[in-house]
XYZ file of C-alpha atoms in Angstrom:
376
model
C 0.000 0.000 0.000
C 1.066 3.615 -0.014
C 3.281 5.011 2.688
C 1.556 5.069 6.047
C -1.322 2.804 4.889
C -0.688 -0.968 5.124
C -2.857 -4.095 5.409
C -1.317 -6.802 7.543
C -0.879 -10.034 5.554
C -2.773 -13.049 6.828
C -5.565 -10.975 8.317
C -7.625 -7.928 8.029
C -5.910 -5.942 10.765
C -4.696 -2.600 9.556
C -1.724 -0.581 10.907
C -1.527 3.073 10.327
C 2.095 4.317 10.099
C 3.254 7.866 10.472
C 3.175 9.607 7.183
C 6.373 11.304 6.099
C 6.203 14.964 6.838
C 2.954 14.519 8.719
C 2.277 16.366 11.864
C -0.276 18.386 13.618
C -0.297 20.679 10.618
C -1.753 17.976 8.251
C -4.845 16.406 9.973
C -6.964 16.480 6.735
C -4.588 14.140 4.859
C -4.606 11.646 7.728
C -8.392 11.690 7.827
C -8.692 10.963 4.090
C -6.195 8.120 4.373
C -8.158 6.591 7.263
C -11.391 6.699 5.301
C -9.746 5.029 2.298
C -8.128 2.497 4.560
C -11.461 1.604 6.189
C -13.102 1.138 2.792
C -10.340 -1.212 1.711
C -10.699 -3.167 4.937
C -14.445 -3.516 4.396
C -13.863 -4.681 0.833
C -11.285 -7.222 2.001
C -13.740 -8.539 4.564
C -16.465 -8.871 1.942
C -14.091 -10.668 -0.407
C -13.010 -12.984 2.375
C -16.649 -13.792 3.260
C -17.527 -14.213 -0.398
C -14.551 -16.523 -0.889
C -15.540 -18.565 2.150
C -19.096 -18.900 0.840
C -17.866 -19.973 -2.601
C -15.417 -22.422 -1.092
C -18.185 -23.921 1.047
C -20.453 -24.099 -2.033
C -17.720 -25.873 -4.016
C -16.560 -28.172 -1.216
C -19.879 -29.017 0.427
C -23.009 -27.839 -1.381
C -22.189 -28.962 -4.927
C -20.993 -32.449 -3.923
C -24.138 -32.833 -1.813
C -26.248 -31.649 -4.745
C -24.464 -34.071 -7.046
C -25.133 -36.925 -4.656
C -28.738 -35.790 -4.353
C -29.091 -35.771 -8.136
C -27.716 -39.307 -8.331
C -30.167 -40.461 -5.684
C -33.112 -38.613 -7.253
C -32.284 -39.923 -10.741
C -31.987 -43.452 -9.412
C -35.341 -43.125 -7.641
C -36.905 -41.639 -10.790
C -35.631 -44.525 -12.917
C -36.955 -47.013 -10.423
C -40.335 -45.217 -10.393
C -40.513 -45.239 -14.189
C -39.612 -48.917 -14.365
C -42.061 -49.842 -11.594
C -44.927 -47.890 -13.151
C -44.266 -49.204 -16.638
C -44.065 -52.728 -15.257
C -47.392 -52.148 -13.560
C -48.884 -50.682 -16.744
C -47.402 -53.555 -18.739
C -48.881 -56.086 -16.347
C -52.254 -54.350 -16.505
C -52.039 -54.383 -20.306
C -51.140 -58.061 -20.338
C -54.055 -58.881 -18.060
C -56.421 -56.735 -20.115
C -55.152 -58.290 -23.339
C -55.710 -61.773 -21.945
C -59.181 -60.861 -20.682
C -60.248 -59.276 -23.966
C -58.828 -62.089 -26.091
C -60.690 -64.600 -23.928
C -63.889 -62.611 -24.459
C -63.274 -62.529 -28.209
C -62.687 -66.283 -28.218
C -65.818 -66.890 -26.146
C -67.893 -64.682 -28.453
C -66.457 -66.415 -31.499
C -67.327 -69.831 -30.023
C -70.819 -68.661 -29.116
C -71.552 -67.449 -32.644
C -69.977 -70.559 -34.160
C -72.140 -72.828 -31.992
C -75.229 -70.797 -32.863
C -74.449 -71.175 -36.562
C -73.882 -74.932 -36.153
C -77.183 -75.259 -34.295
C -78.927 -73.348 -37.057
C -77.288 -75.518 -39.705
C -78.485 -78.715 -37.978
C -81.975 -77.298 -37.483
C -82.429 -76.097 -41.048
C -80.822 -79.206 -42.521
C -83.399 -81.308 -40.648
C -86.126 -78.945 -41.847
C -84.944 -79.343 -45.440
C -84.926 -83.115 -45.031
C -88.471 -83.109 -43.653
C -89.731 -80.796 -46.385
C -87.987 -82.870 -49.051
C -89.464 -86.091 -47.735
C -92.921 -84.544 -47.530
C -92.716 -83.183 -51.071
C -91.593 -86.586 -52.354
C -94.531 -88.218 -50.541
C -97.030 -85.740 -51.969
C -95.656 -86.004 -55.493
C -95.832 -89.809 -55.200
C -99.474 -89.583 -54.080
C -100.412 -87.274 -56.920
C -98.580 -89.387 -59.458
C -99.489 -92.918 -58.421
C -102.908 -92.790 -56.726
C -106.279 -92.560 -58.398
C -109.036 -90.335 -57.107
C -110.306 -92.959 -54.660
C -106.819 -93.578 -53.337
C -106.236 -89.847 -52.934
C -109.393 -89.513 -50.881
C -108.282 -92.369 -48.627
C -104.861 -90.792 -48.063
C -106.181 -87.250 -47.745
C -106.533 -87.120 -43.952
C -103.152 -88.728 -43.479
C -101.538 -86.307 -45.930
C -103.054 -83.343 -44.102
C -101.447 -84.535 -40.882
C -98.066 -84.749 -42.592
C -98.392 -81.333 -44.241
C -99.052 -79.759 -40.828
C -95.455 -80.587 -40.037
C -94.357 -78.435 -42.961
C -96.596 -75.587 -41.869
C -94.856 -75.642 -38.487
C -91.479 -75.047 -40.134
C -90.997 -71.289 -40.368
C -88.739 -69.492 -42.805
C -85.297 -68.431 -41.515
C -85.156 -64.980 -39.931
C -82.207 -62.661 -39.372
C -80.932 -63.114 -35.823
C -78.425 -61.052 -33.858
C -77.308 -64.287 -32.243
C -75.636 -65.181 -35.535
C -73.537 -61.980 -35.581
C -70.260 -61.326 -33.785
C -70.876 -58.831 -30.982
C -68.155 -56.157 -31.178
C -68.925 -54.912 -27.669
C -66.920 -57.844 -26.326
C -63.734 -55.835 -26.963
C -64.924 -52.623 -25.327
C -62.599 -51.691 -22.488
C -62.342 -48.403 -20.530
C -58.679 -49.143 -19.826
C -57.926 -49.775 -23.488
C -59.766 -46.588 -24.459
C -57.748 -44.506 -21.991
C -54.439 -46.025 -23.054
C -55.317 -45.568 -26.708
C -56.327 -41.931 -26.203
C -53.198 -41.241 -24.175
C -50.956 -42.880 -26.776
C -52.522 -40.914 -29.618
C -52.394 -37.682 -27.630
C -48.648 -38.080 -27.089
C -47.792 -39.379 -30.547
C -50.143 -37.487 -32.856
C -47.320 -36.276 -35.048
C -46.166 -39.817 -35.806
C -49.597 -41.154 -36.715
C -50.161 -41.572 -40.439
C -53.618 -40.006 -40.233
C -52.657 -37.103 -38.022
C -52.247 -34.346 -40.553
C -52.775 -30.622 -40.484
C -56.462 -29.726 -40.691
C -57.678 -26.496 -42.243
C -61.195 -25.142 -42.468
C -62.713 -24.828 -45.930
C -63.686 -21.192 -46.429
C -66.232 -22.150 -49.105
C -68.317 -23.992 -46.487
C -68.342 -21.115 -44.012
C -71.668 -19.956 -42.599
C -72.323 -16.193 -43.008
C -72.367 -16.072 -39.196
C -68.713 -17.169 -39.064
C -65.412 -15.544 -39.958
C -62.151 -17.401 -40.558
C -58.664 -16.338 -39.507
C -55.908 -15.970 -42.100
C -54.325 -19.287 -41.130
C -57.720 -20.990 -41.606
C -57.671 -22.390 -38.069
C -59.884 -20.071 -35.975
C -63.642 -19.676 -36.356
C -65.296 -16.612 -34.820
C -69.061 -16.208 -34.440
C -71.014 -13.069 -35.230
C -74.783 -12.694 -34.655
C -74.899 -10.533 -37.765
C -74.693 -12.299 -41.124
C -71.837 -11.318 -43.396
C -72.387 -10.653 -47.091
C -71.306 -13.851 -48.838
C -72.186 -15.860 -51.912
C -75.170 -17.742 -50.494
C -75.574 -19.592 -53.790
C -72.336 -21.524 -53.273
C -73.416 -25.205 -52.982
C -70.745 -26.018 -50.378
C -71.773 -23.198 -48.018
C -73.912 -23.565 -44.890
C -76.302 -20.683 -45.464
C -77.983 -20.527 -42.043
C -76.574 -22.593 -39.168
C -73.080 -21.520 -37.967
C -71.243 -24.555 -39.368
C -68.038 -25.195 -41.316
C -66.175 -28.215 -42.734
C -62.502 -29.050 -43.030
C -60.934 -28.954 -46.474
C -60.238 -32.700 -46.764
C -62.015 -35.875 -45.593
C -60.653 -38.943 -43.831
C -61.302 -42.340 -45.363
C -58.909 -44.756 -43.633
C -56.631 -45.338 -40.675
C -56.546 -43.501 -37.356
C -56.951 -39.732 -37.501
C -56.572 -37.235 -34.667
C -56.954 -33.515 -34.127
C -57.444 -31.059 -31.270
C -59.680 -28.022 -30.909
C -59.234 -25.182 -28.423
C -62.667 -24.352 -26.991
C -61.853 -22.353 -23.866
C -63.178 -19.099 -25.373
C -66.597 -20.492 -26.251
C -69.574 -21.835 -24.317
C -71.586 -22.800 -27.417
C -69.925 -25.069 -29.965
C -70.026 -28.432 -31.743
C -67.235 -30.524 -33.191
C -67.003 -33.966 -34.719
C -67.358 -35.549 -38.175
C -69.898 -35.672 -40.979
C -70.497 -37.019 -44.470
C -70.307 -34.610 -47.400
C -74.070 -35.126 -47.784
C -74.800 -33.234 -44.551
C -77.629 -30.695 -45.179
C -76.264 -27.211 -45.796
C -79.208 -25.083 -46.844
C -82.140 -23.655 -44.934
C -83.079 -23.141 -41.297
C -84.764 -26.514 -40.758
C -83.666 -28.575 -37.770
C -82.025 -31.184 -39.989
C -79.429 -28.582 -40.968
C -78.148 -28.500 -37.397
C -75.116 -30.690 -36.729
C -76.127 -33.824 -34.856
C -79.779 -33.496 -35.883
C -79.356 -35.581 -39.032
C -78.033 -39.033 -39.920
C -74.932 -37.607 -41.628
C -73.202 -35.970 -38.623
C -71.758 -37.055 -35.262
C -70.760 -34.248 -32.871
C -69.758 -33.409 -29.324
C -71.797 -30.377 -28.256
C -71.657 -27.722 -25.566
C -74.344 -25.163 -24.820
C -73.618 -23.169 -21.666
C -73.137 -25.820 -18.966
C -74.764 -28.650 -20.907
C -72.576 -31.179 -22.734
C -74.018 -33.776 -25.123
C -73.189 -36.160 -27.929
C -75.545 -35.709 -30.879
C -76.406 -37.923 -33.832
C -79.617 -38.232 -35.840
C -81.425 -35.966 -33.396
C -80.780 -38.343 -30.490
C -78.878 -36.465 -27.732
C -76.838 -38.376 -25.173
C -75.889 -36.364 -22.060
C -72.200 -36.162 -21.144
C -71.501 -35.520 -17.456
C -68.372 -33.412 -16.905
C -66.979 -31.958 -13.680
C -65.457 -28.993 -15.496
C -65.468 -27.624 -19.012
C -62.364 -28.701 -20.955
C -60.164 -25.986 -22.429
C -59.274 -28.245 -25.337
C -60.938 -31.303 -26.855
C -59.160 -34.046 -28.751
C -60.954 -36.014 -31.445
C -59.855 -39.538 -32.396
C -61.320 -41.246 -35.429
C -60.602 -44.920 -36.055
C -62.170 -45.171 -39.480
C -61.558 -48.881 -40.047
C -62.422 -49.777 -36.457
C -65.598 -47.706 -36.619
C -65.017 -45.581 -33.538
C -65.233 -41.876 -32.811
C -63.774 -40.759 -29.491
C -63.626 -37.377 -27.748
C -61.086 -36.832 -24.955
C -59.425 -34.187 -22.795
C -55.775 -33.853 -23.975
C -54.655 -32.512 -20.574
C -55.824 -35.512 -18.567
C -56.418 -38.038 -21.388
C -59.846 -38.593 -19.820
C -62.408 -40.015 -22.229
C -65.303 -37.575 -22.625
C -67.407 -39.755 -24.928
C -66.940 -42.720 -27.238
C -69.245 -43.757 -30.076
C -69.038 -46.834 -32.287
C -70.160 -46.376 -35.871
C -69.436 -48.177 -39.142
C -68.650 -45.277 -41.464
C -69.794 -46.056 -45.004
C -68.085 -43.157 -46.773
C -65.307 -40.612 -46.093
C -65.983 -38.199 -43.228
C -65.008 -34.554 -42.799
C -64.037 -32.862 -39.543
C -66.934 -30.493 -38.858
C -67.316 -27.494 -36.555
C -69.986 -25.118 -35.294
C -69.673 -22.138 -32.963
C -72.377 -19.806 -31.659
C -70.363 -17.897 -29.047
C -66.987 -16.187 -29.494
C -64.432 -18.498 -31.152
C -62.828 -21.931 -31.362
C -59.428 -22.802 -32.862
C -57.831 -25.869 -34.361
C -54.825 -26.982 -32.339
C -51.474 -27.747 -33.916
C -50.417 -31.363 -34.315
């Protein structure tokens, strides 16, 4: 340090030497030196404390943290393995249970068909024998002989009258409900929700502006529908357009595989979303033009606090604890299933089985504020 100002090495003690030429005549210089010296001492103390804290952090805290990370990671791995083992075991058990049900249903239908085959083979044999008997009577007996055999022939023909014609029976059809499983539905929905981008059918969906109701406006990216109570001036003669009800279709249909998309609905308390055939009614204010009120549309609907699934004018209530902010739609075209779920929790909102006979379009309706297509 400068003359008269020194910091003792190995500590923070400070000695103040006599400045050359100092004396009672220079008290101001001594005072300034003391102030500077005190500031340096304070800084040294702060540096020493800071160094001690850093050293403790390096020597104690970080090694402890590192050990904690190792322990936490090990516990996390064990948790993942345990849970996946549990899920795997549950899946194995569910697979075994469902396959046993499929086998039992297959055996039931097979036995029913065999029983029917035996029954109708016997009926054919009886009818054949009776016809042969009657033909023989007609061919070989004279009038007197026919009269003698008449009563006996009537008794035999009553047997034929008791044999009814075959009727269509549900017992002869395989019952697909044997494979319905809440666990399988949840796992399927969860898997699709987390792997939508890798699914062949999960493609970007855009709304077809030509189908837009005059009550709706479409954002530039063709993903957000906004409702207006006032009709916009549009070409109402366009055959693709919904001219009254606030509906819109996607640009392209789905005709195979598993398809998935999500819709943000948190801004709206009046909407519908689902699928429909291209033949869905588009003109006029009749009830059949409303989504879910005809045989060509299947939709999940919200109106205020009421949630329903609608098809062919037959509403099915959906009980929800809270309104979802987003709704996922899963369409298994080949499997004939339409499923609505909450992407946040993967909870199944509603599932409907339907053999789709032609390609289906994602369809939307909104009568309050707006809804938006989510990104895959």
